[in-house]
Coordinates of C-alpha atoms and ligand atoms in Angstrom, one line a residue:
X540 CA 61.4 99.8 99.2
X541 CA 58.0 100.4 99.9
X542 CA 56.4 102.2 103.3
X543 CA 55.2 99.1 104.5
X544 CA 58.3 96.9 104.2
X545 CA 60.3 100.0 105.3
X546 CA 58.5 99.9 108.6
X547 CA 58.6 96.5 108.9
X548 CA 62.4 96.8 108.2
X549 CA 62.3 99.2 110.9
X550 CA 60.5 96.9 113.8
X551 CA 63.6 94.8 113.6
X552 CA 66.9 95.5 115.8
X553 CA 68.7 96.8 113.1
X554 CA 72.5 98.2 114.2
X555 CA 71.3 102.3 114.3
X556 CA 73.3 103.2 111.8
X557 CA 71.8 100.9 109.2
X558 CA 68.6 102.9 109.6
X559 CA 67.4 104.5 106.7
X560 CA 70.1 103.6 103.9
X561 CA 69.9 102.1 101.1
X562 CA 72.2 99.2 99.2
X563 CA 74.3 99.2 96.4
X564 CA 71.6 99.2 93.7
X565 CA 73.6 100.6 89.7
X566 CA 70.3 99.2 87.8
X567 CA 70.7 95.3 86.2
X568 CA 68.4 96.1 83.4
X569 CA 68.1 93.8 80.3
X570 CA 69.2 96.0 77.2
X571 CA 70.5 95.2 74.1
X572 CA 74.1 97.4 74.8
X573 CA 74.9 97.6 78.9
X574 CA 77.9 100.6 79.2
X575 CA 77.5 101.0 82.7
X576 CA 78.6 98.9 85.9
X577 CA 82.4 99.2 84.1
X578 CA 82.5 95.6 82.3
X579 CA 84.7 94.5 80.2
X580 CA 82.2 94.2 77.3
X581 CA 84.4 91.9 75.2
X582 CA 83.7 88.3 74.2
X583 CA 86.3 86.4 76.8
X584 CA 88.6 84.6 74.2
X585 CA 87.6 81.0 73.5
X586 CA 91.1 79.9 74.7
X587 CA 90.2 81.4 78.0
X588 CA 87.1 80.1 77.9
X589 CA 88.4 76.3 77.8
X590 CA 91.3 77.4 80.3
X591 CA 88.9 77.8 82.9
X592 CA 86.0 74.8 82.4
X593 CA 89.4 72.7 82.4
X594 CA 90.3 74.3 85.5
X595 CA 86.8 74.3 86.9
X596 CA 86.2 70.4 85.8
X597 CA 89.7 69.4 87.7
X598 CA 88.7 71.6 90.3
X599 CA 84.8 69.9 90.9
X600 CA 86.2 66.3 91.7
X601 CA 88.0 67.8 95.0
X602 CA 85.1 69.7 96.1
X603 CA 84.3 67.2 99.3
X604 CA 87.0 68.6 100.3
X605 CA 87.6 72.4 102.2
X606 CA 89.5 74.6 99.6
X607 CA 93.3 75.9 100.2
X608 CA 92.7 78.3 102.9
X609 CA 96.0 79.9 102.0
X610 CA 95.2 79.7 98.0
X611 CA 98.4 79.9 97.9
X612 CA 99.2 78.7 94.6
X613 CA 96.8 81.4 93.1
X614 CA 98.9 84.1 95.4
X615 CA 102.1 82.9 93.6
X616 CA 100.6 83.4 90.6
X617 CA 99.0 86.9 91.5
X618 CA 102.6 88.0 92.9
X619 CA 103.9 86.9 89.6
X620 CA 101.3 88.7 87.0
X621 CA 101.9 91.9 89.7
X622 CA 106.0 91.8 89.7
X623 CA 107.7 94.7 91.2
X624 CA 109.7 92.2 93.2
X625 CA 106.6 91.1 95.2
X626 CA 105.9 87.6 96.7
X627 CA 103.2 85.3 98.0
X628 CA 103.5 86.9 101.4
X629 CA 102.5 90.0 99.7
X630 CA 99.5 89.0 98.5
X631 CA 96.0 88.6 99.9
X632 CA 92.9 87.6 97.7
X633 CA 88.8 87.9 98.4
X634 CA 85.7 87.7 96.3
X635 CA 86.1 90.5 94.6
X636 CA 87.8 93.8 96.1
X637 CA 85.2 94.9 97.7
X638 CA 85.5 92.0 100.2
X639 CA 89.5 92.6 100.0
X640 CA 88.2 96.9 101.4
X641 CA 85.8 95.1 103.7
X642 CA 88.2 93.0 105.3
X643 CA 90.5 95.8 105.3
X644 CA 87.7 97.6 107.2
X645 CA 87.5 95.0 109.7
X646 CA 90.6 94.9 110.7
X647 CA 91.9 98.7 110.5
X648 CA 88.1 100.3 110.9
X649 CA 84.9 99.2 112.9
X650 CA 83.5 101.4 116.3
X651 CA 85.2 104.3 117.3
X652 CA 87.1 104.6 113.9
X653 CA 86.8 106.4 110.8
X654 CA 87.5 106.3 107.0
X655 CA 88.4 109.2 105.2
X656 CA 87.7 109.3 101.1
X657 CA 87.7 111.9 98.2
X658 CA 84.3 112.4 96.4
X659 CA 82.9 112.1 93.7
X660 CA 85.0 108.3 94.2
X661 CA 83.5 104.6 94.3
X662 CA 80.1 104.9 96.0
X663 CA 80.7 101.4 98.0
X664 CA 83.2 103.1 100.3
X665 CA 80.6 104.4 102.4
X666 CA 78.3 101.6 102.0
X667 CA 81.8 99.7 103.4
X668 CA 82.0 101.9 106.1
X669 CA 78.7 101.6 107.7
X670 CA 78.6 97.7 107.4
X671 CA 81.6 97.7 109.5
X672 CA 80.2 100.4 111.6
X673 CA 83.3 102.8 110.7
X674 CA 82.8 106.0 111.1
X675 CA 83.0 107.3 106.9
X676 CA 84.6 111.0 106.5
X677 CA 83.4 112.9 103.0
X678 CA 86.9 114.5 101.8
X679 CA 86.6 117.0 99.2
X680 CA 88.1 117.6 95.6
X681 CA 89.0 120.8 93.7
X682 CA 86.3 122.1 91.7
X683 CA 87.2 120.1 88.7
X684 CA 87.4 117.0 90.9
X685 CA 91.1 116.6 91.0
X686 CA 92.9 116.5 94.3
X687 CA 96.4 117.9 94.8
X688 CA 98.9 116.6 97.4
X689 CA 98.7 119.9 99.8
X690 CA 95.0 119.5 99.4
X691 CA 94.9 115.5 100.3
X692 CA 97.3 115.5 102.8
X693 CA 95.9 119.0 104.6
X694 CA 92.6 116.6 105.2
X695 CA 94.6 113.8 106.1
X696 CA 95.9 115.6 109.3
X697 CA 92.9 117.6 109.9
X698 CA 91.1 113.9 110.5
X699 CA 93.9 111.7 111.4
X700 CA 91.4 108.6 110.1
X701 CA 92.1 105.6 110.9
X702 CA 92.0 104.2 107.4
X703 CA 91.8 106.7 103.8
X704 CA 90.6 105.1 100.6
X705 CA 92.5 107.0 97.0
X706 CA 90.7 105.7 94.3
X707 CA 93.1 105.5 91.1
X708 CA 92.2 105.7 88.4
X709 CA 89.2 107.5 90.1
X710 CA 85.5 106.0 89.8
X711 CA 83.4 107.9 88.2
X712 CA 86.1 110.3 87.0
X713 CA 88.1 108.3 85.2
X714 CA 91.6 110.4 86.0
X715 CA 94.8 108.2 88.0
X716 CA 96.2 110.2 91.1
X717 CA 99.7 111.6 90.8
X718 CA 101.6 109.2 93.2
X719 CA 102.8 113.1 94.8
X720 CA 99.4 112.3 96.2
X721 CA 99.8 109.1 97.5
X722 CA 103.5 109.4 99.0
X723 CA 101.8 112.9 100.8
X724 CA 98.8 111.3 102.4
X725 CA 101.0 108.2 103.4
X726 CA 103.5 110.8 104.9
X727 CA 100.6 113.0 106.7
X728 CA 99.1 109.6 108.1
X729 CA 102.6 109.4 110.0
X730 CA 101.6 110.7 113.3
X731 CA 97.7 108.8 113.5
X732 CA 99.1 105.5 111.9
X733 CA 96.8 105.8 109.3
X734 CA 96.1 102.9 106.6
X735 CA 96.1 103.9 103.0
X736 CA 94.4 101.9 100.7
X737 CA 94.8 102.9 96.9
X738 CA 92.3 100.9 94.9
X739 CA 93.5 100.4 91.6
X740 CA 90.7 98.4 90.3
X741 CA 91.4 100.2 87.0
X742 CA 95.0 100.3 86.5
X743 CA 95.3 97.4 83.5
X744 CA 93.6 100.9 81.4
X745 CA 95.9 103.7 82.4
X746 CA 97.5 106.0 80.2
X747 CA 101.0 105.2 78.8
X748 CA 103.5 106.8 81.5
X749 CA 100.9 106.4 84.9
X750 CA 102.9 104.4 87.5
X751 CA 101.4 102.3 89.7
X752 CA 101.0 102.8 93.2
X753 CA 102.8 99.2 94.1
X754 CA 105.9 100.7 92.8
X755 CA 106.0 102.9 96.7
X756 CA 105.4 99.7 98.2
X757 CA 108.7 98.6 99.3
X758 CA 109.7 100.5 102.7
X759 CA 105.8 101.7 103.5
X760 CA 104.2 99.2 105.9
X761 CA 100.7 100.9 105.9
X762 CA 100.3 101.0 102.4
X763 CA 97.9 99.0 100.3
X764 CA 97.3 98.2 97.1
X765 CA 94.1 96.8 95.9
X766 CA 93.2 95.3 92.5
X767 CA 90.6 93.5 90.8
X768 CA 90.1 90.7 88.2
X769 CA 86.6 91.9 87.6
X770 CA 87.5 94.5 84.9
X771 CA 90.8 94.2 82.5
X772 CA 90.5 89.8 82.9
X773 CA 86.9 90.4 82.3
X774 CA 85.4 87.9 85.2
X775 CA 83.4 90.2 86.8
X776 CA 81.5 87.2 87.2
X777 CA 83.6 85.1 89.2
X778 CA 84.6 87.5 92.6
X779 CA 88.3 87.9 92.6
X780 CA 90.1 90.8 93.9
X781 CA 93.2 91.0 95.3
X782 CA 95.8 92.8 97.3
X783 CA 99.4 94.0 97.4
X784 CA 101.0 95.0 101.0
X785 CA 103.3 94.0 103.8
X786 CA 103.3 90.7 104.9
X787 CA 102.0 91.8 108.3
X788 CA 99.4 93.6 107.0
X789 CA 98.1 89.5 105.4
X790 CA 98.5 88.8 109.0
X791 CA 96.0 91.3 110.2
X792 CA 93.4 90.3 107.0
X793 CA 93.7 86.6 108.4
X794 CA 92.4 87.7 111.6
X795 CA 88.9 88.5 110.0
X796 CA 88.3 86.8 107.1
X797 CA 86.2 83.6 107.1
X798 CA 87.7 79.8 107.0
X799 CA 87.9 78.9 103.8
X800 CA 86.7 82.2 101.9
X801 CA 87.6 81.6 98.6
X802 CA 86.1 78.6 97.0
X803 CA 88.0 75.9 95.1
X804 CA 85.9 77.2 91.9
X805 CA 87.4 80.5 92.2
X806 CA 90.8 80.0 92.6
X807 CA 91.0 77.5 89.5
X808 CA 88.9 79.8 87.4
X809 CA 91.3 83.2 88.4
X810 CA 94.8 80.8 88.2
X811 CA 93.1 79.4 84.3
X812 CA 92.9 83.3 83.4
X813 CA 95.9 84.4 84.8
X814 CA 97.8 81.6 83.2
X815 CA 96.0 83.6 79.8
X816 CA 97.0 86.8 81.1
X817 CA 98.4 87.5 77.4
X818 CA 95.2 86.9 75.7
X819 CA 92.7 88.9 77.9
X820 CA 94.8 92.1 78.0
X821 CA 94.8 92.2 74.5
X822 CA 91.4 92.9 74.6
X823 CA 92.3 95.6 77.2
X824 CA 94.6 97.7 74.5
X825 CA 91.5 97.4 72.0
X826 CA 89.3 98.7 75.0
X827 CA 91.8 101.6 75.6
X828 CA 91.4 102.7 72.1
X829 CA 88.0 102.8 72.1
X830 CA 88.2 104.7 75.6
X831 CA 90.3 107.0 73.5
X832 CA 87.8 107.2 70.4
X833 CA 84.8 108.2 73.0
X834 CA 87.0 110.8 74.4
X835 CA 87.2 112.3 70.7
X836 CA 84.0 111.8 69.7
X837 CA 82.3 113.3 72.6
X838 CA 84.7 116.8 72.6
X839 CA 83.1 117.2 68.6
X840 CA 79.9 116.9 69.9
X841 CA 81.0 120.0 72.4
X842 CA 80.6 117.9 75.6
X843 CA 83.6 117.7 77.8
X844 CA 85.1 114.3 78.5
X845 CA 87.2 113.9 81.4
X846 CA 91.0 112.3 81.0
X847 CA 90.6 108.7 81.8
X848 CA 93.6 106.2 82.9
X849 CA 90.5 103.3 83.0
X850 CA 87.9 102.1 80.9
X851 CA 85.1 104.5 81.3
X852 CA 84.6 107.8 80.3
X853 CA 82.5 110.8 82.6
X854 CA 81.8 113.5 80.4
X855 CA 80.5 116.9 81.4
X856 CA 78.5 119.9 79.7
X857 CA 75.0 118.5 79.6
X858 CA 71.8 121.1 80.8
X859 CA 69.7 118.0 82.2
X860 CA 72.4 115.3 82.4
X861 CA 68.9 112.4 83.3
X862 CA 66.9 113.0 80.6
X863 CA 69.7 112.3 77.9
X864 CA 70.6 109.0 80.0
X865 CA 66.4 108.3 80.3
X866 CA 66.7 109.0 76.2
X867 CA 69.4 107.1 75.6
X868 CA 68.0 103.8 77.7
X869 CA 64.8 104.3 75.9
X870 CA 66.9 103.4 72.6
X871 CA 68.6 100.5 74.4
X872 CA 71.5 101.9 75.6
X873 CA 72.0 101.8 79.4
X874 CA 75.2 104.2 80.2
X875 CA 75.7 105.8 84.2
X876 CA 73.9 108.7 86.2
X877 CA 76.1 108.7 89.1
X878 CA 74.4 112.2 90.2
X879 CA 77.1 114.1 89.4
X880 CA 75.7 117.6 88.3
X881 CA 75.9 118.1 84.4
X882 CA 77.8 114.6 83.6
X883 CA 77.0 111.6 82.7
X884 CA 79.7 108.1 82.8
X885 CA 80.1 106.1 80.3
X886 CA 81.7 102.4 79.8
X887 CA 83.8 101.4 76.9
X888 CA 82.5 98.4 75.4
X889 CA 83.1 96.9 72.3
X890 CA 83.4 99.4 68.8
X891 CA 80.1 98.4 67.7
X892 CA 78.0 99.3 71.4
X893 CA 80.5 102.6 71.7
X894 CA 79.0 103.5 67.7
X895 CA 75.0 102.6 68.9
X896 CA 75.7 105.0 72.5
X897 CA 77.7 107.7 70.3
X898 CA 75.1 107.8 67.4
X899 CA 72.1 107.7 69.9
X900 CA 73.9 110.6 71.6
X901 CA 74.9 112.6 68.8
X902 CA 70.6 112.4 67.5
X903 CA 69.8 113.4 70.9
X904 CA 71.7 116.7 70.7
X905 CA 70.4 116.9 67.3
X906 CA 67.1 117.3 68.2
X907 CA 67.8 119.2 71.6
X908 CA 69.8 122.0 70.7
X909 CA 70.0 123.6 74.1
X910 CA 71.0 120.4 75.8
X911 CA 74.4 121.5 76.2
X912 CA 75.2 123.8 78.9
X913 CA 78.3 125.8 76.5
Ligands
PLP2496 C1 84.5 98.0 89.8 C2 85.3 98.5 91.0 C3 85.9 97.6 91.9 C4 85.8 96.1 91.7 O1 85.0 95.5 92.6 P1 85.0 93.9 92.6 O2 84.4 93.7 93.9 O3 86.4 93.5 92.5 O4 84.2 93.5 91.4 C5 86.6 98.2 92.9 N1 86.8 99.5 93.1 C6 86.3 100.3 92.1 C7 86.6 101.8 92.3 C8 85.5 99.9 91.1 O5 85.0 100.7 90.2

């Protein structure tokens, strides 16, 4: 922002703690290959496609009218797709799930509260926290960004937050959380009734053998589970995420979330896709094996790529991690610079944009033999 809008800005009554930062900004730049907001890259199926303008069509003729408040149809289906024994009461949906955090925030943050999370994790979390004027605690990781149970729950009891957000698989690192980690933070969040959120927005990707987080659901009533339809079901563009949890924790959600929240557009398009479910997760196996390619290609080039459960690799090992994404864009590949020192993230997109980032990589190091810090 420039100065002179910034004072301007500034001349308003902005809430204090609103002064001086800045939005959620990952660049929207028009390149030929775009690795790196986490998209699912792949061409939605055609079936898919007519699944949803069917939907959408049947959908526009009732518009006069105020959408299912309850959705409740598309929560049947949600609890369906999910399983583990869960049902309609379980389930909670929002445009996209950041609103689902949000609304959590509103109703288990706001003045006088506090969220704790783990960075490097999903940079909206403190963004989250300050629109809902909760106050955000910066956890921290082991040196190789992993966090252990004793480590977790040790800074669980230190802060007794009000809410903790576990991001797994982890954003930008890729790796899932041991559920050690989330039955030990639930467990230390005993004594300040804690809420703890584990946002699974990658979980379609993981890693044969990683459990899910909804199967400690059952017996827990401050646990979450948030998902997303913006990454594995590729409809980023449409806003649907969606959470798993008591039925009394819905209760407290209804509380702050606006009348009518999720349009009738919405909830046909997510039901069409889920009714496809087959068909776009498909395209998630072929994702995960290029995930899996990048990993191996990147360790030949002597970088070292992180284990990723999702589908987006950080890789470390890079002198001047900015100039090789600066390089890379320059050759019309945008990829990530979350700031994290020496790495760079990078999404999985389809095997043709993962060969034109790889091979625009590999010439980079080719011509800058000391860009790699080993
Ligand atoms: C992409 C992402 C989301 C999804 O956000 P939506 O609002 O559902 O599009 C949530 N959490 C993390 C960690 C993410 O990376």
């Amino acid at each position: 922002m420039s100065q002179d809008r910034l004072e301007k800005l500034n001349q308003l009554p902005l809430r204090e703690n609103l002064r001086g930062i800045s939005p959620y900004g990952a660049p929207q730049i028009n390149v030929p290959i775009q690795l790196n907001v986490n998209e699912n890259t792949h061409p939605m199926p055609q079936v898919v496609v007519e699944a949803i303008t069917e939907a959408v069509r049947e959908a526009a003729s009732g518009l006069n009218r105020y959408p299912d408040r309850e959705f409740v149809a598309l929560r049947q289906d949600l609890a369906r797709y999910l399983g583990h024994g869960l049902e309609e009461e379980n389930l909670w949906a929002a445009n996209g799930s950041n609103e689902v955090l949000q609304q959590i925030l509103q109703a288990f943050g706001g003045p006088g509260r506090s969220l704790l999370s783990f960075p490097p994790t999903y940079s909206m979390y403190p963004l989250l926290a300050s629109g809902t004027t909760t106050d955000y605690l910066a956890g921290y990781r082991d040196a190789d960004y992993s966090l252990s149970a004793e480590s977790a729950s040790q800074q669980v009891r230190e802060h007794a937050p009000s809410v903790v957000f576990l991001c797994s698989p982890n954003n930008p690192t890729g790796t899932a959380l041991d559920l050690d980690v989330v039955r030990a933070v639930y467990e230390a969040g005993e004594s300040s009734n804690t809420m703890v959120v584990v946002d699974e927005a990658y979980a379609e990707f993981a890693l044969e053998g990683t459990e899910s987080a909804l199967t400690l659901l059952p017996g827990r009533q401050r646990l979450i589970i948030t998902r997303t339809m913006s990454k594995a079901f590729a409809l980023a563009g449409a806003r649907l995420g969606y959470l798993a949890a008591a039925p009394e924790v819905v209760d407290a959600l209804r509380l702050v979330r606006l009348p009518y929240h999720l349009s009738a557009v919405t909830q046909a398009t997510a039901r069409a896709a889920l009714a496809h479910s087959g068909a776009l997760l498909e395209n998630v196996e072929d994702i995960k094996r290029q995930r899996d390619r990048i990993v191996v290609e990147l360790r030949a080039m002597g970088l070292v790529p992180a284990v990723s459960d999702s589908n987006f690799v950080t890789f470390g090992g890079l002198r001047q991690p900015h100039a090789v994404f600066e390089a890379l864009l320059e050759g019309g590949v945008i990829i990530r610079d979350n700031g994290l020192p020496g790495h760079l993230r990078v999404t999985a997109g389809t095997e043709a944009e993962n060969t034109a980032f790889l091979d625009g990589l590999r010439a980079y190091l080719a011509a800058h033999p000391d860009a790699l810090t080993a």
